[in-house]
Amino acid sequence: MSRLHLHLLSDSTGETLEMVAKAALAQFEDTDVIRHFWPMVRSRQHLDRIMTDIAANPGLVLFTLVNSETRTRLEEHCRALGLPSVPALDAVTDALEDVLGQEAKGKPGRQHLMDDAYFERVEAIQFTIAHDDGVAWEDWEEADIVLAGVSRSSKTPTSIYLANRGYKVANIPIVVESPPPTELFGLRRPLIVGLTTAPERLIQVRRNRLLSLNQAPETAYVDIEKVNREVQFARRMFADNGWPVIDVTRRSIEETAAAVINLLNERHAAGEPAPGANPL
């Protein structure tokens, strides 16, 4: 197995750089990657301190630095050490400059400005946390999205991911013995989406959850017949109400969220009002 020291330098939070690196690394197997993460690099002194660690752990350097002096100094250091350095966003920025006919602003962290969109995202996150797992159903009409599904069908993590994209999300567990409040079936503004999964996969997830809580892994919660009834009950409810359904069995949280957003876009294209969202 090959080993790689990967140095990620950013003059902002480094979130974008981490996502780029993660997406690229997913294409490679049998590689031991040691990440060195350096956010908020905005001074020559800070960069010089970082170079000591880079010299001690030579590898690939990826960076998003908009200050020309800082990035030039980084590139000079890397050349002196014989290390490759890659500006992760330059190609995209250059293409946008050509197409838009204007120069990039060159200001660190512009995507994290505390503008109206930022505060709307904060509000969406607060709403979503306050309306997790069926709580505060009286306010569901204010939501952009309502996710419904049996326990451990990824409702909460998907809700939080969507909230970070600016959507107000509520989620409700579908339980055979405890039907949801009747208000769920009369909602008009939110897009209601059913999340379903294969019973076998659901049992595996639930069993792992029980083990993580140091609880007995063999209970009715993971009984195959009971789980099958739960999943069938939820699917019947989704079908009876005409709610779109997403099978999350082999989907990541990001993929599930993208599918939900596509459903919102289709709803908007069909002429229905689309809830506001502010992508990161």
XYZ file of C-alpha atoms in Angstrom:
280
model
C 0.000 0.000 0.000
C 1.406 3.376 -1.011
C 1.529 6.236 1.489
C 0.884 9.889 0.694
C 1.217 13.000 2.818
C -1.456 15.379 1.546
C -1.160 19.002 2.638
C -4.308 21.130 2.306
C -3.749 24.880 2.646
C -6.585 27.414 2.557
C -6.956 31.092 3.369
C -10.523 30.380 4.537
C -12.193 27.476 6.338
C -10.833 24.923 3.870
C -14.229 23.271 3.450
C -14.130 23.534 -0.337
C -10.587 22.190 -0.510
C -11.468 19.224 1.692
C -14.407 18.319 -0.561
C -12.243 18.533 -3.683
C -9.580 16.327 -2.109
C -12.146 13.819 -0.849
C -13.810 13.540 -4.262
C -10.479 13.012 -6.021
C -9.174 10.486 -3.481
C -12.330 8.397 -3.856
C -10.979 7.358 -7.273
C -7.952 5.626 -5.734
C -7.622 2.422 -3.728
C -4.913 0.858 -1.569
C -3.497 4.224 -0.603
C -2.684 5.360 2.930
C -3.343 9.111 2.871
C -2.177 11.221 5.794
C -3.935 14.575 5.655
C -2.347 17.746 7.008
C -5.006 20.452 7.170
C -4.020 24.115 7.318
C -6.992 26.566 7.275
C -6.959 30.367 7.591
C -3.469 30.814 6.114
C -3.402 34.566 5.564
C 0.073 35.733 6.481
C 3.652 35.093 5.423
C 4.585 34.209 8.997
C 1.836 31.597 9.241
C 2.878 30.061 5.929
C 6.537 29.888 6.971
C 5.594 27.960 10.112
C 3.560 25.506 8.040
C 6.447 24.931 5.640
C 8.449 23.368 8.463
C 5.889 20.574 8.751
C 5.591 20.206 4.976
C 9.371 19.838 4.697
C 9.320 17.169 7.430
C 6.453 15.302 5.727
C 6.955 15.775 1.978
C 4.012 15.048 -0.270
C 1.394 16.699 -2.447
C 0.324 20.259 -1.652
C -3.191 21.400 -2.613
C -4.138 24.981 -1.929
C -6.776 27.665 -2.302
C -4.971 30.941 -1.657
C -6.160 34.140 -3.323
C -3.432 36.447 -2.007
C -0.800 36.547 -4.753
C 2.129 37.149 -2.383
C 1.199 34.224 -0.130
C 0.639 31.777 -2.954
C 3.830 32.830 -4.752
C 5.819 32.218 -1.580
C 4.164 28.813 -1.150
C 4.983 27.825 -4.729
C 8.596 28.958 -4.268
C 8.948 26.881 -1.108
C 7.476 23.840 -2.851
C 9.816 24.203 -5.810
C 12.785 24.439 -3.456
C 11.647 21.236 -1.742
C 10.870 19.502 -5.039
C 7.207 19.069 -4.101
C 4.191 19.347 -6.435
C 1.738 22.128 -5.572
C -1.701 22.393 -7.136
C -4.074 25.408 -6.982
C -7.361 23.519 -6.685
C -9.720 26.172 -8.080
C -7.593 28.052 -10.607
C -8.895 26.273 -13.709
C -12.523 26.914 -12.737
C -11.847 30.530 -11.774
C -9.976 31.199 -15.034
C -12.821 29.710 -17.068
C -15.385 31.856 -15.237
C -13.317 34.979 -15.829
C -13.225 34.217 -19.559
C -16.945 33.502 -19.805
C -18.108 36.356 -17.560
C -15.604 38.890 -18.852
C -14.556 40.039 -15.404
C -11.806 39.364 -12.894
C -12.344 37.348 -9.744
C -12.526 39.457 -6.585
C -9.590 37.704 -4.964
C -10.964 37.978 -1.433
C -10.528 35.056 1.004
C -13.698 33.377 2.247
C -16.153 35.182 -0.030
C -18.396 32.086 -0.064
C -18.762 32.467 3.708
C -19.892 36.093 3.781
C -22.455 36.830 6.503
C -25.074 38.079 4.063
C -28.830 37.414 3.947
C -28.236 33.953 2.507
C -25.970 33.101 5.445
C -28.576 34.048 8.024
C -31.266 32.180 6.110
C -29.115 29.056 6.316
C -28.722 29.565 10.046
C -32.497 29.897 10.380
C -32.984 26.723 8.320
C -30.592 24.789 10.552
C -32.313 26.019 13.704
C -35.735 25.076 12.308
C -34.528 21.618 11.269
C -32.963 20.821 14.640
C -36.153 21.950 16.400
C -38.317 19.729 14.165
C -36.385 16.471 14.294
C -38.058 13.109 14.869
C -41.646 14.327 14.755
C -41.216 17.202 17.213
C -43.273 20.414 16.900
C -45.572 19.079 14.177
C -47.722 22.175 14.616
C -45.147 24.142 12.593
C -44.690 21.700 9.711
C -46.522 23.961 7.286
C -43.553 26.354 7.586
C -41.137 23.666 6.386
C -39.788 23.435 2.859
C -39.449 19.652 3.096
C -40.843 16.927 5.329
C -39.022 13.593 5.315
C -40.930 10.512 6.441
C -39.555 7.038 7.028
C -39.070 4.230 9.512
C -36.456 4.457 12.239
C -32.819 4.562 10.987
C -33.715 5.380 7.392
C -31.299 8.376 7.437
C -33.988 11.025 8.014
C -32.029 13.128 10.516
C -28.632 13.278 8.746
C -30.360 13.999 5.428
C -32.392 16.750 7.102
C -29.266 18.368 8.555
C -27.478 18.195 5.203
C -30.433 19.853 3.465
C -30.615 22.483 6.209
C -27.006 23.394 5.460
C -28.147 24.001 1.897
C -30.755 26.454 3.180
C -33.889 24.281 3.361
C -36.144 24.121 6.411
C -36.715 20.428 7.007
C -38.899 18.473 9.406
C -38.816 14.705 9.704
C -41.252 12.170 11.099
C -40.711 8.511 12.012
C -43.293 6.118 10.619
C -44.255 3.687 13.370
C -46.905 0.991 12.903
C -48.128 1.246 16.483
C -48.202 5.057 16.494
C -49.557 6.673 13.313
C -48.356 10.203 12.549
C -50.548 13.214 13.384
C -53.357 13.771 10.896
C -51.908 17.215 10.108
C -49.172 15.493 8.086
C -51.704 14.492 5.448
C -53.077 18.003 5.028
C -49.809 19.868 4.476
C -49.748 22.057 1.368
C -46.495 24.043 1.303
C -43.839 21.428 2.162
C -42.694 18.731 -0.217
C -43.267 15.448 1.613
C -40.789 12.725 0.650
C -40.825 9.129 1.828
C -37.494 7.457 2.546
C -37.396 3.692 2.282
C -34.685 1.052 2.472
C -34.200 -2.689 2.147
C -35.198 -4.513 5.364
C -31.910 -6.444 5.456
C -29.886 -3.238 5.278
C -32.145 -1.602 7.859
C -31.576 -4.469 10.282
C -27.826 -4.152 9.836
C -27.919 -0.418 10.567
C -30.164 -0.890 13.589
C -28.026 -3.700 14.989
C -24.919 -1.529 14.699
C -26.786 1.253 16.457
C -27.721 -1.046 19.349
C -24.146 -2.262 19.666
C -22.854 1.324 19.756
C -25.212 1.951 22.690
C -24.058 -1.253 24.442
C -27.541 -2.722 24.140
C -28.552 -6.269 23.251
C -28.321 -6.584 19.436
C -31.202 -9.089 19.210
C -34.532 -7.403 19.969
C -37.856 -6.795 18.221
C -36.181 -3.691 16.787
C -34.171 -5.953 14.463
C -36.635 -8.813 14.053
C -36.946 -9.526 10.322
C -40.731 -10.031 10.356
C -41.348 -6.868 12.365
C -38.987 -4.837 10.197
C -40.672 -6.119 7.040
C -44.053 -5.015 8.412
C -42.653 -1.588 9.261
C -41.218 -1.065 5.789
C -44.385 -2.310 4.079
C -46.557 -0.097 6.313
C -44.476 2.969 5.417
C -44.446 2.180 1.689
C -48.210 1.757 1.705
C -48.610 5.125 3.408
C -46.350 6.791 0.835
C -48.288 5.235 -2.054
C -51.714 6.035 -0.590
C -50.796 9.706 -0.294
C -48.953 10.000 -3.580
C -45.696 11.077 -1.927
C -42.486 10.632 -3.925
C -40.245 7.905 -2.542
C -36.458 7.635 -2.433
C -34.793 4.294 -1.763
C -31.778 5.070 0.421
C -30.453 1.503 0.577
C -27.370 2.235 -1.518
C -27.361 6.024 -1.385
C -25.091 8.266 0.604
C -26.609 11.155 2.548
C -25.376 13.529 -0.145
C -26.998 11.475 -2.907
C -30.292 11.285 -1.040
C -30.279 15.043 -0.468
C -29.519 15.649 -4.154
C -32.497 13.471 -5.102
C -34.744 15.468 -2.760
C -33.551 18.749 -4.283
C -34.251 17.350 -7.765
C -37.811 16.600 -6.664
C -38.157 20.192 -5.455
C -36.873 21.486 -8.786
C -39.323 19.263 -10.674
C -42.125 20.582 -8.489
C -41.082 24.135 -9.308
C -40.846 23.354 -13.022
C -44.394 22.024 -12.857
C -45.558 25.451 -11.745
C -45.688 25.048 -7.996
C -43.888 27.608 -5.805
C -40.403 26.478 -4.859
C -39.104 27.078 -1.335
C -36.094 29.373 -1.174
C -32.708 27.775 -0.747
C -29.203 29.071 -0.543
C -26.625 26.531 -1.732
C -23.264 26.707 -0.021
